[in-house]
Coordinates of C-alpha atoms in Angstrom, one line a residue:
M157 CA 11.6 7.5 -5.1
P158 CA 12.6 4.0 -4.6
A159 CA 11.3 2.3 -1.6
L160 CA 12.3 3.1 2.0
A161 CA 14.9 0.5 3.5
R162 CA 12.0 -0.8 6.2
R163 CA 8.8 -1.4 5.0
I164 CA 6.2 1.3 6.7
G165 CA 3.1 2.3 5.6
L166 CA 0.0 5.0 6.3
G167 CA -3.3 4.3 7.8
L168 CA -6.0 6.7 6.9
A169 CA -9.7 7.0 7.7
A170 CA -12.4 7.9 4.9
R171 CA -12.5 11.3 5.8
G172 CA -12.0 15.0 4.3
E173 CA -12.2 15.5 0.7
P174 CA -11.1 12.1 -1.6
D175 CA -8.7 14.3 -3.5
E176 CA -6.8 15.5 -0.2
V177 CA -6.6 11.7 0.7
L178 CA -5.0 10.9 -2.9
D179 CA -2.7 13.9 -2.4
W180 CA -1.5 12.4 0.8
A181 CA -1.2 8.9 -1.1
R182 CA 0.8 10.3 -3.4
Q183 CA 3.1 12.1 -1.1
A184 CA 3.5 8.7 1.0
R185 CA 4.5 7.1 -2.2
D186 CA 6.9 9.6 -3.4
A187 CA 8.4 9.4 0.2
G188 CA 8.9 5.8 -0.3
L189 CA 6.4 4.5 1.9
E190 CA 5.2 0.8 0.9
S191 CA 1.1 1.5 1.0
I192 CA -2.0 3.2 1.8
W193 CA -4.6 1.8 4.4
I194 CA -8.1 3.0 4.6
H195 CA -10.7 2.6 7.2
D196 CA -14.4 1.3 6.8
S197 CA -16.6 3.2 9.1
Y198 CA -20.2 3.2 8.6
F199 CA -21.5 6.5 9.6
E200 CA -18.5 8.3 7.6
R201 CA -17.8 8.2 4.0
D202 CA -17.8 5.2 2.2
A203 CA -14.1 3.5 2.4
V204 CA -14.3 1.7 -1.0
T205 CA -14.8 5.2 -2.9
F206 CA -11.8 6.8 -1.0
A207 CA -10.0 3.6 -2.1
T208 CA -11.2 4.0 -5.6
V209 CA -10.1 7.3 -5.8
V210 CA -6.9 6.6 -4.8
A211 CA -6.2 3.9 -6.9
D212 CA -7.6 5.4 -10.0
G213 CA -5.0 8.3 -9.4
M214 CA -1.9 6.1 -9.1
A215 CA -3.3 4.3 -11.9
R216 CA -2.7 7.3 -13.9
D217 CA 0.5 8.4 -12.7
R218 CA 1.7 5.4 -13.9
D219 CA 4.3 5.4 -11.9
G220 CA 5.5 1.9 -12.6
S221 CA 5.5 1.5 -8.4
S222 CA 4.6 -1.3 -6.3
F223 CA 3.1 1.2 -4.0
R224 CA -0.4 -0.9 -2.5
V225 CA -3.8 0.5 -1.5
A226 CA -5.2 -1.6 1.2
L227 CA -8.9 -1.9 2.2
G228 CA -8.6 -2.0 6.2
A229 CA -11.2 -3.4 6.8
V230 CA -14.7 -4.1 5.3
N231 CA -17.0 -6.2 6.5
P232 CA -18.8 -9.4 4.9
N233 CA -21.7 -8.6 7.2
T234 CA -22.8 -4.9 5.6
R235 CA -21.0 -6.3 2.4
H236 CA -21.7 -9.4 0.9
P237 CA -18.9 -11.6 0.2
V238 CA -20.0 -11.4 -3.8
V239 CA -20.3 -7.7 -3.7
L240 CA -16.7 -7.7 -2.2
A241 CA -15.0 -9.9 -4.8
M242 CA -16.6 -7.8 -7.3
T243 CA -15.2 -4.5 -5.9
G244 CA -11.8 -6.2 -5.7
S245 CA -11.9 -7.4 -9.1
A246 CA -12.8 -3.5 -10.1
L247 CA -10.4 -2.6 -7.8
D248 CA -7.7 -4.4 -9.3
E249 CA -8.5 -3.5 -13.0
L250 CA -7.6 0.2 -11.9
L251 CA -4.4 -1.0 -10.1
P252 CA -3.3 -4.4 -10.9
G253 CA -1.8 -6.5 -8.2
R254 CA -1.5 -3.6 -6.3
I255 CA -4.6 -4.0 -4.0
V256 CA -5.0 -5.8 -0.4
I257 CA -8.5 -6.4 1.5
G258 CA -8.8 -6.5 5.0
L259 CA -11.9 -8.3 6.3
G260 CA -13.6 -7.8 9.8
T261 CA -16.9 -8.4 11.7
G262 CA -17.4 -5.0 12.8
L263 CA -18.2 -2.8 15.9
P264 CA -21.5 -4.8 17.1
L265 CA -23.0 -1.9 18.9
R266 CA -23.0 -0.5 15.4
L267 CA -24.3 -3.6 13.9
K268 CA -27.2 -3.2 16.3
Q269 CA -28.1 -0.1 15.4
M270 CA -28.4 -1.3 12.1
G271 CA -30.6 -4.3 13.0
I272 CA -28.1 -6.4 11.6
P273 CA -27.4 -9.6 13.5
Y274 CA -24.2 -10.3 15.4
A275 CA -23.3 -13.4 17.0
P276 CA -19.3 -13.9 17.9
D277 CA -19.1 -17.6 17.1
A278 CA -21.1 -17.4 13.4
A279 CA -19.1 -13.9 12.9
I280 CA -15.9 -16.4 12.9
A281 CA -17.6 -18.6 10.4
G282 CA -18.8 -15.8 8.5
V283 CA -15.4 -14.4 7.6
S284 CA -14.1 -17.8 6.7
E285 CA -16.7 -18.2 4.5
A286 CA -16.3 -14.8 3.0
M287 CA -12.7 -15.7 2.2
D288 CA -13.6 -19.1 0.5
K289 CA -16.6 -17.6 -1.7
M290 CA -14.2 -14.1 -2.7
R291 CA -11.4 -16.6 -3.6
A292 CA -13.9 -18.8 -5.7
L293 CA -15.2 -16.1 -7.6
W294 CA -11.8 -14.8 -8.2
A295 CA -10.2 -18.0 -9.3
G296 CA -13.9 -18.2 -12.0
E297 CA -15.5 -20.9 -10.3
R298 CA -19.5 -20.2 -10.0
L299 CA -21.2 -20.4 -6.5
P300 CA -24.4 -22.1 -5.8
S301 CA -27.3 -20.0 -5.3
A302 CA -28.3 -19.6 -1.7
T303 CA -32.1 -19.9 -3.0
P304 CA -32.7 -23.2 -4.1
G305 CA -34.1 -23.4 -7.7
L306 CA -32.1 -20.4 -9.0
P307 CA -29.2 -20.3 -11.0
P308 CA -25.7 -20.3 -9.6
I309 CA -23.8 -17.3 -9.2
Q310 CA -21.3 -16.7 -11.9
P311 CA -18.5 -14.0 -11.5
M312 CA -18.5 -11.6 -14.8
F313 CA -14.7 -10.8 -14.2
P314 CA -12.5 -12.1 -12.1
P315 CA -9.2 -10.4 -11.2
T316 CA -6.3 -11.1 -13.3
H317 CA -4.2 -11.1 -10.0
R318 CA -4.5 -12.7 -6.8
I319 CA -5.8 -10.0 -4.1
P320 CA -4.1 -10.7 -0.5
L321 CA -7.4 -10.9 2.1
V322 CA -6.1 -10.1 5.6
I323 CA -7.6 -10.8 8.4
A324 CA -8.8 -7.5 10.8
A325 CA -9.9 -8.8 14.1
Y326 CA -8.6 -9.0 17.7
R327 CA -10.1 -12.1 19.0
K328 CA -7.9 -15.1 19.5
E329 CA -10.1 -17.2 17.0
F330 CA -9.8 -14.8 14.3
V331 CA -6.1 -14.6 14.9
A332 CA -6.0 -18.3 14.5
L333 CA -8.0 -18.1 11.1
A334 CA -5.6 -15.7 9.8
G335 CA -3.0 -18.0 10.5
Q336 CA -4.7 -21.0 9.3
K337 CA -6.0 -19.4 5.6
A338 CA -5.4 -15.7 5.6
D339 CA -2.6 -13.8 3.5
G340 CA -2.1 -11.4 6.5
Y341 CA -3.0 -10.3 10.0
L342 CA -4.5 -6.6 10.8
A343 CA -3.8 -5.3 14.4
R344 CA -6.5 -2.8 15.6
P345 CA -5.2 0.4 17.4
A346 CA -4.5 0.5 20.9
E347 CA -2.6 -2.8 21.4
S348 CA 0.3 -2.2 23.4
I349 CA 4.0 -4.0 22.7
P350 CA 3.1 -7.0 25.2
S351 CA -0.6 -7.3 23.9
L352 CA 0.7 -7.3 20.2
R353 CA 3.6 -9.5 20.6
G354 CA 1.2 -12.1 22.2
I355 CA -1.2 -11.7 19.2
L356 CA 1.5 -12.2 17.0
E357 CA 2.9 -15.3 18.8
R358 CA -0.4 -16.8 18.6
L359 CA -0.7 -16.0 14.8
R360 CA 2.6 -17.6 14.1
S361 CA 1.7 -20.9 16.1
A362 CA -1.4 -21.0 14.4
A363 CA 0.4 -21.1 10.9
L364 CA 2.4 -23.7 11.6
E365 CA -0.4 -26.0 13.0
A366 CA -2.1 -25.5 9.6
G367 CA 1.4 -26.4 7.9
R368 CA 1.9 -22.9 6.7
D369 CA 5.4 -21.1 6.8
P370 CA 4.5 -18.1 9.3
G371 CA 6.6 -16.0 7.2
A372 CA 4.2 -16.6 4.4
V373 CA 1.1 -14.4 6.4
E374 CA 2.1 -10.9 6.7
S375 CA 1.5 -9.0 9.9
S376 CA 0.6 -5.2 9.8
G377 CA -0.7 -3.1 12.2
Y378 CA -2.0 0.8 12.8
L379 CA 0.5 2.6 15.2
L380 CA -2.0 5.6 16.3
S381 CA 0.3 8.9 16.3
L382 CA 0.4 12.5 17.2
V383 CA 3.4 14.7 16.6
D384 CA 4.4 18.3 17.9
K385 CA 6.8 20.2 18.4
T386 CA 7.5 18.5 21.9
R387 CA 6.8 15.2 23.7
R388 CA 4.8 17.2 26.3
E389 CA 2.6 19.1 23.8
A390 CA 2.1 16.0 22.0
L391 CA 0.8 14.6 25.2
N392 CA -1.2 17.7 26.0
R393 CA -2.9 17.3 22.6
A394 CA -3.6 13.9 22.8
K395 CA -5.5 14.4 26.2
R396 CA -7.5 17.0 24.7
E397 CA -9.0 14.6 21.5
P398 CA -11.8 13.1 21.6
F399 CA -10.9 9.9 19.7
V400 CA -8.2 9.2 22.0
I401 CA -10.0 9.9 24.9
Y402 CA -12.8 7.3 24.0
M403 CA -9.9 4.8 22.7
M404 CA -8.4 4.9 26.2
S405 CA -12.1 4.2 27.7
V406 CA -12.7 1.5 25.7
L407 CA -9.5 -0.5 26.8
S408 CA -10.1 -4.3 27.7
D409 CA -9.0 -5.8 31.1
I410 CA -6.5 -8.0 29.5
S411 CA -4.8 -5.2 27.0
L412 CA -4.7 -3.0 30.1
G413 CA -3.4 -5.7 32.3
R414 CA -0.5 -6.7 29.8
A415 CA 0.6 -3.0 29.8
G416 CA 0.8 -2.9 33.5
F417 CA -2.6 -0.9 34.2
E418 CA -5.5 -1.7 36.4
P419 CA -9.4 -1.6 34.5
A420 CA -10.0 1.1 37.4
L421 CA -8.3 3.8 35.4
R422 CA -10.2 2.7 32.4
D423 CA -13.3 2.4 34.3
A424 CA -12.7 6.3 35.8
I425 CA -12.0 7.6 32.2
S426 CA -15.2 6.0 31.0
A427 CA -17.3 7.8 33.4
A428 CA -16.1 10.8 32.5
W429 CA -16.4 10.0 29.0
R430 CA -19.7 9.3 29.1
A431 CA -20.9 12.0 31.4
E432 CA -19.4 14.4 28.3
D433 CA -16.5 15.8 31.0
F434 CA -14.1 15.4 28.8
T435 CA -11.7 17.8 30.6
A436 CA -11.6 16.0 33.5
A437 CA -11.2 12.8 31.1
G438 CA -8.1 14.1 29.8
N439 CA -6.8 14.7 33.2
L440 CA -7.4 11.4 34.3
I441 CA -5.2 10.0 31.3
P442 CA -1.4 9.4 32.7
D443 CA 1.5 10.0 30.3
D444 CA 2.4 6.4 30.7
L445 CA -1.1 5.2 29.6
L446 CA -0.6 6.9 26.6
D447 CA 2.8 6.0 26.0
A448 CA 1.7 2.3 26.1
F449 CA -0.8 2.5 23.4
M450 CA 0.3 5.6 21.4
L451 CA 3.4 7.2 19.6
C452 CA 3.1 10.6 20.7
G453 CA 6.2 13.1 20.2
T454 CA 8.2 14.9 17.8
R455 CA 8.5 13.1 14.6
E456 CA 12.2 11.6 16.2
D457 CA 10.1 10.2 19.0
V458 CA 7.5 9.0 16.6
A459 CA 10.4 7.2 14.5
E460 CA 12.1 5.6 17.8
K461 CA 8.6 4.3 19.2
A462 CA 7.9 3.1 16.1
M463 CA 11.3 0.9 15.6
A464 CA 10.5 -0.1 19.3
F465 CA 6.9 -1.4 18.2
Q466 CA 8.3 -3.5 15.6
V467 CA 11.6 -5.0 17.2
G468 CA 9.5 -5.5 20.8
T469 CA 6.9 -7.6 18.7
G470 CA 7.7 -8.5 15.0
L471 CA 5.6 -6.6 13.4
D472 CA 6.3 -7.1 9.6
L473 CA 4.5 -3.5 8.3
P474 CA 3.7 -0.7 10.6
L475 CA 1.2 1.4 9.6
L476 CA 1.4 5.4 10.9
Q477 CA -2.1 6.7 11.7
P478 CA -2.7 10.4 12.5
V479 CA -5.0 11.0 15.3
L480 CA -5.7 14.4 13.8
Q481 CA -6.0 13.7 9.9
E482 CA -4.4 16.9 8.5
D483 CA -1.6 18.0 6.5
R484 CA 1.0 19.0 9.2
Q485 CA 0.4 15.7 10.9
I486 CA 0.7 13.9 7.8
Q487 CA 4.2 15.5 6.6
E488 CA 5.3 15.1 10.4
L489 CA 4.5 11.4 9.8
L490 CA 6.0 11.0 6.6
A491 CA 9.2 12.3 8.2
A492 CA 9.0 10.2 10.9
A493 CA 8.8 7.2 8.5
T494 CA 11.5 8.3 6.5
L495 CA 13.7 8.5 10.1
F496 CA 12.5 4.9 10.8
A497 CA 13.0 3.5 7.6
E498 CA 16.7 5.3 7.8
A499 CA 17.3 3.7 11.2
R500 CA 18.1 7.5 12.0
V501 CA 16.7 6.5 15.7
A502 CA 17.8 5.2 18.8
T503 CA 19.2 1.4 18.7
T504 CA 17.3 -1.3 19.5
A505 CA 18.6 -1.6 22.8
A506 CA 18.0 2.0 23.9
V507 CA 14.5 2.0 22.8
S508 CA 12.9 -1.2 23.9
S509 CA 13.4 0.0 27.3
R510 CA 11.4 2.7 26.9
P511 CA 7.3 2.7 27.4
V512 CA 5.9 2.5 23.9
A513 CA 2.9 1.0 22.5
V514 CA 0.4 1.7 19.5
G515 CA -2.5 2.6 18.7
S516 CA -4.4 1.9 15.9
G517 CA -5.7 2.1 13.4
V518 CA -7.2 3.5 12.3
A519 CA -7.5 4.5 12.7
A520 CA -10.6 6.2 12.5
S521 CA -12.8 4.1 12.5
M522 CA -10.6 3.2 15.0
P523 CA -11.1 1.2 14.7
A524 CA -10.5 -0.5 17.4
N525 CA -9.6 -3.2 15.6
P526 CA -9.2 -2.3 12.0
A527 CA -12.7 -3.6 11.1
E528 CA -14.2 -4.1 13.9
P529 CA -13.2 -0.8 16.1
H530 CA -12.5 0.8 13.2
E531 CA -15.8 1.5 13.2
E532 CA -15.9 3.8 16.8
P533 CA -12.5 5.2 16.7
T534 CA -14.1 8.0 14.0
R535 CA -14.8 10.9 15.0
D536 CA -18.6 10.1 14.9
A537 CA -17.6 8.5 18.8
S538 CA -17.8 12.3 20.1
P539 CA -21.4 14.0 20.9
G540 CA -21.2 16.7 18.9
T541 CA -21.4 17.3 14.8
S542 CA -18.3 18.7 13.4
L543 CA -18.7 21.5 11.3
A544 CA -15.9 20.2 9.3
D545 CA -19.0 18.6 7.4
D546 CA -20.8 21.8 6.6
R547 CA -20.3 21.6 3.0
R548 CA -22.5 18.4 3.0
L549 CA -25.7 20.6 4.3
G550 CA -28.0 23.0 3.1
P551 CA -27.3 26.6 3.7
V552 CA -29.8 27.3 6.4
E553 CA -28.9 24.1 8.1
A554 CA -25.3 25.1 8.2
A555 CA -26.1 28.6 9.1
R556 CA -27.9 27.5 12.3
R557 CA -25.0 25.1 13.3
R558 CA -22.7 27.6 12.9
I559 CA -24.7 30.1 14.9
A560 CA -25.2 27.6 17.6
A561 CA -21.3 26.7 17.7
T562 CA -20.8 30.2 17.8
W563 CA -23.6 30.7 20.7
E564 CA -21.5 27.5 22.6
I565 CA -18.3 29.3 22.9
L566 CA -19.6 32.5 23.8
R567 CA -22.1 31.9 26.5
P568 CA -20.0 30.6 29.3
F569 CA -18.3 34.0 29.8
A570 CA -19.3 36.3 32.3
Y571 CA -19.0 40.2 30.8
T572 CA -18.2 42.1 33.8
A573 CA -15.2 42.6 33.2
S574 CA -16.1 44.9 30.3
V575 CA -19.8 45.8 30.7
I576 CA -19.3 47.1 34.3
P577 CA -16.7 49.7 33.5
V578 CA -18.8 51.2 30.6
A579 CA -21.7 51.6 32.7
A580 CA -20.3 53.2 35.4
G581 CA -18.9 55.6 32.7
A582 CA -22.4 56.3 31.7
A583 CA -23.5 56.8 34.6
L584 CA -20.8 59.4 35.5
A585 CA -21.6 60.9 32.4
S586 CA -25.4 60.9 33.2
V587 CA -24.9 62.4 36.4
D588 CA -22.9 65.2 35.2
G589 CA -25.5 65.7 32.1
R590 CA -23.0 64.7 29.1
F591 CA -24.5 61.4 28.8
Q592 CA -25.3 60.3 24.8
W593 CA -26.1 56.8 23.6
L594 CA -24.2 56.5 20.8
P595 CA -20.9 56.8 22.0
F596 CA -22.2 54.7 24.9
L597 CA -23.6 52.1 23.0
A598 CA -20.3 52.1 20.7
A599 CA -18.1 51.6 23.9
L600 CA -20.4 48.6 25.4
V601 CA -20.2 46.8 22.0
G602 CA -16.8 47.6 21.3
G603 CA -15.9 46.1 25.1
V604 CA -18.1 43.3 24.6
L605 CA -16.4 41.8 21.5
L606 CA -13.0 42.6 22.9
H607 CA -13.9 40.6 25.6
S608 CA -15.2 38.0 23.8
G609 CA -12.2 37.6 21.2
T610 CA -9.6 37.7 24.0
N611 CA -11.9 34.8 25.9
I612 CA -11.8 33.0 22.6
I613 CA -8.1 33.4 22.2
N614 CA -7.2 32.0 25.4
E615 CA -9.5 29.2 24.6
I616 CA -7.7 28.0 22.0
Y617 CA -4.4 28.4 23.5
D618 CA -5.7 25.9 26.5
V619 CA -7.4 23.2 24.1
R620 CA -3.8 23.2 22.6
Q621 CA -1.8 22.9 25.3
G622 CA -4.0 21.1 27.3
V623 CA -4.4 23.4 30.1
D624 CA -8.3 24.5 30.3
T625 CA -8.9 23.3 34.1
I626 CA -9.6 26.4 35.8
V627 CA -12.0 28.1 33.4
S628 CA -15.0 26.9 32.6
P629 CA -15.0 24.1 30.3
R630 CA -17.8 24.7 28.0
A631 CA -16.0 27.1 25.6
S632 CA -13.0 24.7 25.2
H633 CA -15.7 21.6 24.3
A634 CA -17.4 23.4 21.6
I635 CA -13.9 23.3 19.9
V636 CA -12.9 19.8 21.5
K637 CA -16.0 18.4 20.5
G638 CA -16.0 19.8 16.6
R639 CA -18.6 21.8 17.2
I640 CA -16.7 24.7 15.6
T641 CA -13.2 24.4 14.4
E642 CA -10.4 26.4 15.3
R643 CA -10.2 28.6 12.3
T644 CA -13.7 29.7 12.7
A645 CA -13.4 30.1 16.2
F646 CA -10.1 32.4 15.7
A647 CA -12.7 34.3 13.1
V648 CA -15.4 34.9 15.7
A649 CA -12.8 36.3 17.8
I650 CA -11.1 38.4 15.7
G651 CA -14.4 39.5 13.7

């Protein structure tokens, strides 16, 4: 399919099966989208591996398209610039002229966990030097050895094509660096329209001051998106997603102020998040906060808000990033991208007056900033361990986790409504001299199982609708925190 009339891309986390991500990339290409951007997150699957699978699959298709595969973003603190240069060369061999590499500095917390030094000022210089080294190696130049007395670094195979380097970090010094020497700038998730507008204005000013054409510095940004049958249902679901709650709990004072919110709101959400009271945290999030930092609603709503975001900020390349990385959400976002590109949404004037904002932005690795907070927005931000990854565990550990999750979703319920009637019937039968153990046990077990099944189904409904405020939240949290999937919960309920 030919490219869409307006450029738009898809942002995904390195999560799930690589073949599934490749399939989504192909669908995005066939729908006319411009590119796919894959976030890096240290504690999830490797983004370079996913990008390699996608690039190789695209190459094998021999589609003749210009669909790009981007790493958005990787960190020269954790991957040496020489290694990144050779990674880019290898990817360019797979998919010539269609690779993009984003560079960021990563989330300081994650770096500290791994014992990697991080200093804000040194980080800026480090990214700048990484760009210089990568470009020198790609030009076939040698680099002096970091250790005196050793031979220089000689690239084995520089890429045939020029690989664009984009900056993925939100501090003003990084924005200036992008304007001065990068090929582009990648905005993090959870930036409001006023905030990103200011960032891109600084980007253009920095380019002009460096004697560059601002139009030569491509701006792209993740738009964190959640689609449902109605806007209300999308907002309700977003408020029950740990990733969304986390993102709202770490918004900066500046971002909040530019969008018209007080830091006290963020602080309250953050306190509930840290206490693992996710129901309370979700209930603290007002609709307009999500509207300011995300795209929530029907596919038409998402397309309309993406248009408002682009018009309101001057963003060159919006990247739709699903909060829920699942097939149904991907299909809805591809449909929204088509509506956006074909302008089958409200006019600019009508849209720009509505509160709209975006998020990623990868999000996972979300990163709050693609390479930065792209480390945290991922699901490892939630305190639970997801059972979606059980295939990586041994059978004993997988079974143990499933039993623990099943117990967690069952234990909050009081079974008086099912046990007392059976016990009363047994007492009457005993008085009458007709008590029998087998019918009694069958009735007791059947009543408890029926009670459990209906309660679990109610909890699944509550989580989907965002209304679990009057029941014990522990069962809902087993689903919300990813300790048990909805499918497994249904199996427990029916089985």
